[in-house]
Short mmCIF file of C-alpha atoms in Angstrom, two decimals:
data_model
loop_
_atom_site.label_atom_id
_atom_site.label_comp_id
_atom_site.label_asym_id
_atom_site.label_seq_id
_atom_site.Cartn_x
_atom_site.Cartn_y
_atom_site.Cartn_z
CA UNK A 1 7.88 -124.72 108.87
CA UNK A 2 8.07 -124.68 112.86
CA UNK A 3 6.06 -122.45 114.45
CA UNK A 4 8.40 -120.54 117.49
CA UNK A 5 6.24 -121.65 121.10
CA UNK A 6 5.87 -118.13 122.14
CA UNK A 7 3.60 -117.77 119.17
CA UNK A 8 1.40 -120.79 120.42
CA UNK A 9 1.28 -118.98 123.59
CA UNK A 10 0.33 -115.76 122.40
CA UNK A 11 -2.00 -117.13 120.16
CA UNK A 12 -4.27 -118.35 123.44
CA UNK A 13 -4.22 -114.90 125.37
CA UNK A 14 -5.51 -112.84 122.84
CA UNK A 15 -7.45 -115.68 120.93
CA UNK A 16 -9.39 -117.69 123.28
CA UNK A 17 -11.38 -120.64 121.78
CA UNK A 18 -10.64 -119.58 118.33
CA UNK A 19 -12.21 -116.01 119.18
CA UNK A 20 -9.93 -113.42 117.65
CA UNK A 21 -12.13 -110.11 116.62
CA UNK A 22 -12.64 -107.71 120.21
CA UNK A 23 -14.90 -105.14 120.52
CA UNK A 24 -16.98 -103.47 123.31
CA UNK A 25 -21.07 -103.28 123.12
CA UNK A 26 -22.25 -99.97 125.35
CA UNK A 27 -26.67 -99.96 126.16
CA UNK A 28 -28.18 -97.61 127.90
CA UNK A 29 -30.95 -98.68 129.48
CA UNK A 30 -33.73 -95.84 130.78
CA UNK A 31 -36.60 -96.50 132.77
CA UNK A 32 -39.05 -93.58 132.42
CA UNK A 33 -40.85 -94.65 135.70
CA UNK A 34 -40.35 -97.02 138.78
CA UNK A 35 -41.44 -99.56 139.46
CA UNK A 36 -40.78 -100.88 135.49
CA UNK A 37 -39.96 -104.00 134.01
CA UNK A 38 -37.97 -104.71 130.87
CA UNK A 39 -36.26 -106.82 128.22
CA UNK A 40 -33.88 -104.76 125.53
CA UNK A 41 -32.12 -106.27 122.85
CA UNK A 42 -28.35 -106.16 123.27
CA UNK A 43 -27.02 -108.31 119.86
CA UNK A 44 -28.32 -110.06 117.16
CA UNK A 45 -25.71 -113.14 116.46
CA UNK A 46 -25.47 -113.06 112.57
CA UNK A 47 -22.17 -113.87 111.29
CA UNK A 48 -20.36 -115.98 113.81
CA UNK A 49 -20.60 -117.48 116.92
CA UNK A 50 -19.50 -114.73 120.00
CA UNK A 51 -17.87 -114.94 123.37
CA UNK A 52 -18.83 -112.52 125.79
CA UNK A 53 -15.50 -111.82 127.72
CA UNK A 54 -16.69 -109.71 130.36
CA UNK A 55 -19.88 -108.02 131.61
CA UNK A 56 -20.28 -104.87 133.40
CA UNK A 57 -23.48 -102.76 134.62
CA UNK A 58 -23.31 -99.27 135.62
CA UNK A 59 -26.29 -97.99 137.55
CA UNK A 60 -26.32 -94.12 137.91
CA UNK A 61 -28.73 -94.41 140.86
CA UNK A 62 -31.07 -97.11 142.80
CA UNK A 63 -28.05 -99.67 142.99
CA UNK A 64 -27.00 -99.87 146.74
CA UNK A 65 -30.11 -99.87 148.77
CA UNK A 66 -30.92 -102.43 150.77
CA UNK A 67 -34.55 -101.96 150.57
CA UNK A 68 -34.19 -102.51 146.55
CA UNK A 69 -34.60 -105.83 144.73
CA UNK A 70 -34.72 -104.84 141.30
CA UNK A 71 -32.56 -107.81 139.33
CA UNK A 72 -30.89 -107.82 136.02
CA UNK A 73 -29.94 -111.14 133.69
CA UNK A 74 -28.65 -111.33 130.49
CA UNK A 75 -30.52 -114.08 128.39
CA UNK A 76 -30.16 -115.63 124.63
CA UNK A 77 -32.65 -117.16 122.64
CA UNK A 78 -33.97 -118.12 119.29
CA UNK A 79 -34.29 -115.84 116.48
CA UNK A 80 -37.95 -116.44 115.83
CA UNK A 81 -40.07 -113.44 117.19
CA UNK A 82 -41.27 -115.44 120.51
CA UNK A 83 -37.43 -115.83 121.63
CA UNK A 84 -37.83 -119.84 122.48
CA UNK A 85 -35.26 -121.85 123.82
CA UNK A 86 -33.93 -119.06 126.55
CA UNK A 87 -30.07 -119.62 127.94
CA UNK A 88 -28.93 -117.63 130.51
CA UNK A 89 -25.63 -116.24 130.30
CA UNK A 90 -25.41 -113.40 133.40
CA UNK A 91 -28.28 -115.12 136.31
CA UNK A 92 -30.46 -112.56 137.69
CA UNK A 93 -28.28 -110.07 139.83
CA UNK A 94 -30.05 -107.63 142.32
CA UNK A 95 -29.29 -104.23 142.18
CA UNK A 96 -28.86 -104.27 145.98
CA UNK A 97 -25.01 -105.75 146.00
CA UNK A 98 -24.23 -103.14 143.32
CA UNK A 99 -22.32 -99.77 143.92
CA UNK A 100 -24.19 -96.19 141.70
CA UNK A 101 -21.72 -94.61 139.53
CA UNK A 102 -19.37 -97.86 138.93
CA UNK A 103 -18.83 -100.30 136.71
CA UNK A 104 -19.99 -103.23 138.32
CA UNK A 105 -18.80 -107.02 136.75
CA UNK A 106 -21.22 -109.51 136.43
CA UNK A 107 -20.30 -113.37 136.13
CA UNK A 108 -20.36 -114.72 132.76
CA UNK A 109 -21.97 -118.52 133.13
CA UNK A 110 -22.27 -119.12 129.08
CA UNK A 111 -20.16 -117.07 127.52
CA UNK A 112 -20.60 -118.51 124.02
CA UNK A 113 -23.67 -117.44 122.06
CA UNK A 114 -24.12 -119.40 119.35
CA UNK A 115 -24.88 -118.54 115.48
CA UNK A 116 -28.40 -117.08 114.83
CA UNK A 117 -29.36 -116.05 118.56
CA UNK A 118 -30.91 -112.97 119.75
CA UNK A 119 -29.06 -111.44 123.12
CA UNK A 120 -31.12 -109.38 125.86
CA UNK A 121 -30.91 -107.93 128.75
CA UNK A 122 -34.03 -107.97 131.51
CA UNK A 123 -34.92 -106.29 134.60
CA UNK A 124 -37.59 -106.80 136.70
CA UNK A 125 -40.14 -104.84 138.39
CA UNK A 126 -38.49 -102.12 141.50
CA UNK A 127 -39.83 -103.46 145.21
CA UNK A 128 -37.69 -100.89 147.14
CA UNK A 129 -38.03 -96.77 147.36
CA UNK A 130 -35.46 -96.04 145.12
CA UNK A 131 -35.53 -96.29 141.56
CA UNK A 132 -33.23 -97.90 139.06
CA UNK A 133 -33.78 -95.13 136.39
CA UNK A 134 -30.37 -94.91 133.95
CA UNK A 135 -27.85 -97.85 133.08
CA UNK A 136 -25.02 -98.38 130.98
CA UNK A 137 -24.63 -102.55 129.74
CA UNK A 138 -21.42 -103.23 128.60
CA UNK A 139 -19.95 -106.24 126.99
CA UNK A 140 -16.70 -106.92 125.77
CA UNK A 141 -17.19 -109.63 123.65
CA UNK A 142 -15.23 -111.56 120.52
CA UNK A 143 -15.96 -113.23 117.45
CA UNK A 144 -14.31 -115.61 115.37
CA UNK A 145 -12.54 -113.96 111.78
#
């Protein structure tokens, strides 16, 4: 049976790479005091392979300074307690080029995280005056059914 080529079509916009099931992952992030470091665990990749769509980081205040440096990545590794074998999928992104209060996209430079990979988010240590105290993480990401 023929298969109509809108279908085809359609099949590739909402199904890219085979990646069908959508959903959005939402982290807060709190800093109790500046300057602080950190590394939070967004995902744990158990039952298929994922593609992060799209990336986003809200920063209620601290973004927008030019005196602050604090940078954000997102990172995947291996599932074996010392997280070896580190793949960057959002490079470090200072907190200086960001707006507060907005959702701010980051670039996606792997978005496929394989099978059996832990997914984190890091910050590093505040240099400026003002501190990066709340943020909101969110992913839209999809898996294969």
């Amino acid at each position: 049976m023929a298969v109509a080529t809108h279908v085809s079509r359609v099949s590739k916009e909402y199904a890219p790479h085979g990646f069908s099931v959508m959903e959005d992952l939402n982290l807060r992030l709190t800093n109790s005091v500046a300057p602080a470091t950190g590394n939070e665990v967004v995902a744990y990749v158990e039952d298929a392979d994922i593609y992060i769509e799209t990336a986003q980081l809200c920063i209620t205040a601290g973004a927008g300074d030019g005196s602050n440096t604090a940078a954000f990545s997102l990172v995947y590794g291996d599932n074996d307690g010392s997280f070896s074998n580190p793949v960057t999928v959002v490079a470090a992104v200072q907190s200086s080029t960001m707006a507060n209060n907005a959702a701010n996209n980051l670039t996606v430079a792997v978005p496929v995280v394989p099978l059996n990979k832990v997914l984190r988010v890091t910050w590093s240590a505040e240099t400026g005056t003002v501190a990066v105290l709340q943020m909101v993480l969110k992913l839209r990401i999809r898996r294969k059914a």
